[in-house]
CSV table of C-alpha atoms and ligand atoms in Angstrom, one decimal:
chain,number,residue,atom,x,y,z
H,1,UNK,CA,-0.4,11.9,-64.7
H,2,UNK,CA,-0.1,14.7,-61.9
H,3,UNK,CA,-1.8,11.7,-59.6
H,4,UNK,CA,0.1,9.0,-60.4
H,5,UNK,CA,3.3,11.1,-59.7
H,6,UNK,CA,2.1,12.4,-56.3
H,7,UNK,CA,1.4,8.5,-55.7
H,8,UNK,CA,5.2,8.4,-56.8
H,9,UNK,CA,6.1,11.1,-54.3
H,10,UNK,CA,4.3,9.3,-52.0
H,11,UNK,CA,5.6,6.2,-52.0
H,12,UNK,CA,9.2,7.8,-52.0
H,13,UNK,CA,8.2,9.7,-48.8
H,14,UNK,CA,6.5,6.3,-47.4
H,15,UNK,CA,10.3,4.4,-48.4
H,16,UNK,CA,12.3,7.0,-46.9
H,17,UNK,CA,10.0,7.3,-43.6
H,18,UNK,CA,10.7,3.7,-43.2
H,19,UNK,CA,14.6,3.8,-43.7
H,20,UNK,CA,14.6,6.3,-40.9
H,21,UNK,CA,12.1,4.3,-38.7
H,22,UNK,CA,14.6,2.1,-39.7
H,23,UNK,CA,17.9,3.6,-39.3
H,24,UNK,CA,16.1,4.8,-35.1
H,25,UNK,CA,15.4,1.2,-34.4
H,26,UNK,CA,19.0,0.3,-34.7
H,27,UNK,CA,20.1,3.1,-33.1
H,28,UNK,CA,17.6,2.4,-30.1
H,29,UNK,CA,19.0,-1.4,-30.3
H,30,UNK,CA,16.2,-3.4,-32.5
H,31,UNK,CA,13.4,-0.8,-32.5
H,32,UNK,CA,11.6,2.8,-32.1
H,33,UNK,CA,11.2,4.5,-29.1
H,34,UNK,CA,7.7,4.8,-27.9
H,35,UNK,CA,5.5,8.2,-28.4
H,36,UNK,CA,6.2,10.1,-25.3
H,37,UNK,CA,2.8,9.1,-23.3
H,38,UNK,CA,3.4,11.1,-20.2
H,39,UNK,CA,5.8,13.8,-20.3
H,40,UNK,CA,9.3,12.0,-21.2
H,41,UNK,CA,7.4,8.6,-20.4
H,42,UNK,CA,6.0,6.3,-23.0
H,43,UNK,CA,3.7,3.5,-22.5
H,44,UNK,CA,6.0,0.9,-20.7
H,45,UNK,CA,6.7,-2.4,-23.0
H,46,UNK,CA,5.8,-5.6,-21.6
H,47,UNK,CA,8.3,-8.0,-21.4
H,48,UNK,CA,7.8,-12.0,-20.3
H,49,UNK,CA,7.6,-13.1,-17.0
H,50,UNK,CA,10.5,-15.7,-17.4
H,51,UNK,CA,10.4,-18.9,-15.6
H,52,UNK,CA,10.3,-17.6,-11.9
H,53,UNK,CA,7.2,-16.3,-11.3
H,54,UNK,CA,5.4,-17.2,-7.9
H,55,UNK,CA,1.6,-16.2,-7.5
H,56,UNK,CA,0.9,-15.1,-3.8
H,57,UNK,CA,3.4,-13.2,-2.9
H,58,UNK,CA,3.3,-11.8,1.3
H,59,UNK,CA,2.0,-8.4,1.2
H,60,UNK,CA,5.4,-5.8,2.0
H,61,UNK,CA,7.5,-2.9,0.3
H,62,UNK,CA,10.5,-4.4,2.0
H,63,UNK,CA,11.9,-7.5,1.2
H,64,UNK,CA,14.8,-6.9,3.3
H,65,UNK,CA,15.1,-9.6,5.8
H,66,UNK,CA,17.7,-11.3,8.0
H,67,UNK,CA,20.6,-13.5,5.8
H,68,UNK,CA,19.4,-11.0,2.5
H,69,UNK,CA,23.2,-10.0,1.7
H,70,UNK,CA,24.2,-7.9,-0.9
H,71,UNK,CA,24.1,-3.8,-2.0
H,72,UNK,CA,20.5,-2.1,-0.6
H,73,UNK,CA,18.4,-0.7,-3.0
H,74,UNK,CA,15.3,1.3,-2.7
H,75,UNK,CA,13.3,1.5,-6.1
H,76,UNK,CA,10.4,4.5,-6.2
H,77,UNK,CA,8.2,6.0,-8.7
H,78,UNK,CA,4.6,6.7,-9.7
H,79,UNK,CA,2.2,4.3,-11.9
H,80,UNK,CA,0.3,6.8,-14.0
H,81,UNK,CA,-2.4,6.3,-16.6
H,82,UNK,CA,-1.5,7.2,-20.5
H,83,UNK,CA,-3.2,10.3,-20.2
H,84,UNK,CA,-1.1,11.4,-17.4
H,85,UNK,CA,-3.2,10.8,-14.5
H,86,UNK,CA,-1.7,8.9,-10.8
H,87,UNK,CA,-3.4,5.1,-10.4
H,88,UNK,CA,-4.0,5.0,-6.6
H,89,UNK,CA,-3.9,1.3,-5.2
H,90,UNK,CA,-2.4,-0.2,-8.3
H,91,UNK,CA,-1.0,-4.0,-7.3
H,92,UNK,CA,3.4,-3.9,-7.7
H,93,UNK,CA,4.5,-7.4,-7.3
H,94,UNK,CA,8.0,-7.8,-7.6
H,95,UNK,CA,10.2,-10.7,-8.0
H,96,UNK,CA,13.9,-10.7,-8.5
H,97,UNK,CA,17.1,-12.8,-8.2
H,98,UNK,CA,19.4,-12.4,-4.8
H,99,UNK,CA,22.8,-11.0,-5.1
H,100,UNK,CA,24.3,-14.2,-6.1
H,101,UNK,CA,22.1,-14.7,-9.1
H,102,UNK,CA,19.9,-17.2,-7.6
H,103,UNK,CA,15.6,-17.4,-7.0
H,104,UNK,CA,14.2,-18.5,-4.1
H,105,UNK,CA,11.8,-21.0,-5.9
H,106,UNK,CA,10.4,-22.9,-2.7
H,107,UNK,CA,9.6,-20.0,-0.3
H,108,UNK,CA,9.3,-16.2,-1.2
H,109,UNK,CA,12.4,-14.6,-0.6
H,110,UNK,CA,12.8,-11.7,-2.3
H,111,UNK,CA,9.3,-11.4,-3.5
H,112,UNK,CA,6.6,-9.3,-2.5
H,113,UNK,CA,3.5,-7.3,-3.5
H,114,UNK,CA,2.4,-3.6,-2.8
H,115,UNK,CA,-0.2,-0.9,-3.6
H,116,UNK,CA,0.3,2.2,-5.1
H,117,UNK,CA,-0.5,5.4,-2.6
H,118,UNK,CA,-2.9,8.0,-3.2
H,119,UNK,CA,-0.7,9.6,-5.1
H,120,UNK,CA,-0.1,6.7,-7.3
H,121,UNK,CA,3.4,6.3,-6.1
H,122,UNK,CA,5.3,3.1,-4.7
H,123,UNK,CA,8.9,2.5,-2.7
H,124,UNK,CA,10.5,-0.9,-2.9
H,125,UNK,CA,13.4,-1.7,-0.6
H,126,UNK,CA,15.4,-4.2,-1.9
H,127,UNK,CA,18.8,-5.6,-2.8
H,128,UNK,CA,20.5,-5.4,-6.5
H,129,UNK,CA,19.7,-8.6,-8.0
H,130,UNK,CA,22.8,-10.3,-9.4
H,131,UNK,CA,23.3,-11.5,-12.9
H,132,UNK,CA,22.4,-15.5,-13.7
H,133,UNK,CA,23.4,-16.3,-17.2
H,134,UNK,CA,22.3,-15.3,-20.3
H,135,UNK,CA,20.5,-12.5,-18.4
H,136,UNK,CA,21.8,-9.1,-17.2
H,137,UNK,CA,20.8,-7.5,-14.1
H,138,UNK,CA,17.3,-7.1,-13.6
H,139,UNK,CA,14.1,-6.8,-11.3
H,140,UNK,CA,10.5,-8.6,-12.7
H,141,UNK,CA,7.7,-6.8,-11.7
H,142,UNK,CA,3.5,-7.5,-12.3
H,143,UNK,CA,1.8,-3.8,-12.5
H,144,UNK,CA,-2.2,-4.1,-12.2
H,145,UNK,CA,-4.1,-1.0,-11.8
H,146,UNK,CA,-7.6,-1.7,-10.4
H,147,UNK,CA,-10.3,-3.6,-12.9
H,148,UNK,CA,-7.1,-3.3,-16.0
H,149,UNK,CA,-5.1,-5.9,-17.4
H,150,UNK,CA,-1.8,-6.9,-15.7
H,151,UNK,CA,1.7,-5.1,-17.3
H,152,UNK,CA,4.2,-8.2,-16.8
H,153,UNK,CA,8.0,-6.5,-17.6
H,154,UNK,CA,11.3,-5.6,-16.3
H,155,UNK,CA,13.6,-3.0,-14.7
H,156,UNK,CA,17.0,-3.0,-15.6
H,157,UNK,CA,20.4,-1.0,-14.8
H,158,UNK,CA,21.8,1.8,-16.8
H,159,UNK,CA,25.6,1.1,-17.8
H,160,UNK,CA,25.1,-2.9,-17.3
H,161,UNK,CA,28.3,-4.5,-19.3
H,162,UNK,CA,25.8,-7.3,-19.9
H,163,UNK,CA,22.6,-5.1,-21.1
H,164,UNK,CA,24.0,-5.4,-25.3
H,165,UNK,CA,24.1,-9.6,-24.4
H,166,UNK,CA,20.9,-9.7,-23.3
H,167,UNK,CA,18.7,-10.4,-26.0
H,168,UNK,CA,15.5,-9.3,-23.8
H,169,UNK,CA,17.3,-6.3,-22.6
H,170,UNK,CA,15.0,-2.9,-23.2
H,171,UNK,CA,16.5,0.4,-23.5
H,172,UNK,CA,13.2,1.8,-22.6
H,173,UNK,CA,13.1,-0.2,-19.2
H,174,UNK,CA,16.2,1.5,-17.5
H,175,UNK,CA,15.7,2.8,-13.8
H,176,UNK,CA,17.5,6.1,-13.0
H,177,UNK,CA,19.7,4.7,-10.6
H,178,UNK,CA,22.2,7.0,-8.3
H,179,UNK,CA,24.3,6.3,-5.3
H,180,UNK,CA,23.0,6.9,-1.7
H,181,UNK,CA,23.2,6.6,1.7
H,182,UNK,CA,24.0,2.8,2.4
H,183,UNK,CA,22.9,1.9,-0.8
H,184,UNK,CA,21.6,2.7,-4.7
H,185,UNK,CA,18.4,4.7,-5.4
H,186,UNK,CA,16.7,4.3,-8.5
H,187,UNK,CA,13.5,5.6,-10.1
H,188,UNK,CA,11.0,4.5,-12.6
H,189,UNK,CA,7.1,5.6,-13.8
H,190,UNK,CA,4.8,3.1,-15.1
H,191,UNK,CA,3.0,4.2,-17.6
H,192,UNK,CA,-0.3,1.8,-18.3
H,193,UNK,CA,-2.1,1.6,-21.6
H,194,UNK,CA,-5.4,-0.8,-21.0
H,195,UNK,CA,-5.4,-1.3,-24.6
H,196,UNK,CA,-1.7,-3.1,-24.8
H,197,UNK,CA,-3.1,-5.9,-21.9
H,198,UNK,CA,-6.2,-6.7,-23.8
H,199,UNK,CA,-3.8,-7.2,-27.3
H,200,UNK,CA,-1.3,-9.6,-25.9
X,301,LIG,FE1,14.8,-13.0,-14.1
C-alpha cells in the first residue's frame, strides 16, 4: 500500500514536472532552455545549414570588400568547451545573405573562414544580412574545434519583427547586439558539446 501510493506521488510529481517543462517551452517559444553549460551559456543548438552553403571559403575575418553596401557589423566572442575551457584555432566559417537579402551563390561574397585565437576568441567584420523571405535576419556559421565534429547553426538579432515568423528562429541563438561607431557590435560564445556532433 504505502509503495504503490509513493508510486502515486510519483507519478503526480513526474505529470506536474512535465506541465511545467511544458508550460517553459511555450514560454521560451516551442521548448526549454538549455542547462546553463558555461556560466549563462548553454550548449549552442544546432540548426540546418539551409540551402546556401559553399565549401572553401577564402581564409579572412573581414568580408568587407569594395560594392559590399549596407550597415557594418563586427561580430566577436569566444568558442569555449562545455566545461568552460577557450578552444584555440577552432575553424568559424561564416556565410550570410547581403543587405538586400540576396547570396552570392557563384563566387564567395560574403563568406569566409577564420580560426579562433589563443584565447579562443574570434572578430567577424561584416554587414547585417538582410531578410529573404520566410526567414528573418540571420548569419550561418560552421564552428569546428580541432579533431570534434562540426556545430552547423545560426546567429540571429534581438528585437527582429520577423524572429516569431520564422519557424527556425532560436531564442537561444540571439547575439547581444549594440550600436557603435559606424556601425552595430554584437557578441556571441559558442559553447561546443562533442557529444551533440556525434548524435545528429
Ligand atoms: Fe540563410
Amino acid at each position: 500500500m504505502k509503495e504503490r501510493r509513493s508510486r502515486r506521488e510519483f507519478l503526480g510529481a513526474s505529470a506536474a514536472l512535465v506541465i511545467a517543462l511544458a508550460s517553459e517551452a511555450r514560454a521560451q517559444g516551442g521548448r526549454p532552455r538549455p542547462t546553463p553549460a558555461c556560466g549563462e551559456y548553454g550548449v549552442t543548438h544546432p540548426q540546418t545549414p539551409g540551402p546556401f552553403f559553399k565549401p572553401s571559403s577564402p581564409m579572412r575575418a573581414s568580408l568587407i570588400e569594395p560594392g559590399i553596401g549596407g550597415t557594418r557589423i563586427v561580430v566577436e566572442g569566444t568558442v569555449m568547451t562545455i566545461d568552460c575551457k577557450p578552444v584555440p584555432r577552432a575553424i568559424l566559417d561564416f556565410w550570410q545573405a547581403d543587405s538586400q537579402g540576396e547570396y552570392d551563390n557563384t563566387g564567395f561574397r560574403l563568406r569566409g573562414h577564420q580560426l579562433s585565437d589563443d584565447a579562443g576568441r574570434y572578430r567577424l567584420e561584416s554587414v547585417v544580412p538582410g531578410n529573404y523571405p520566410g526567414r528573418t535576419r540571420h548569419f550561418h556559421v560552421n564552428v569546428q574545434a580541432p579533431g570534434q565534429p562540426v556545430l552547423t547553426t545560426q546567429l540571429y538579432f534581438p528585437g527582429e519583427p520577423g524572429n516569431q515568423r520564422d519557424g527556425i528562429f532560436d531564442p537561444d541563438l540571439v547575439m547581444k547586439v549594440r550600436d557603435g561607431d559606424g556601425g552595430k557590435l554584437a557578441t556571441f560564445v559558442f559553447v561546443l558539446d562533442p557529444a551533440q556532433g556525434r548524435r545528429r
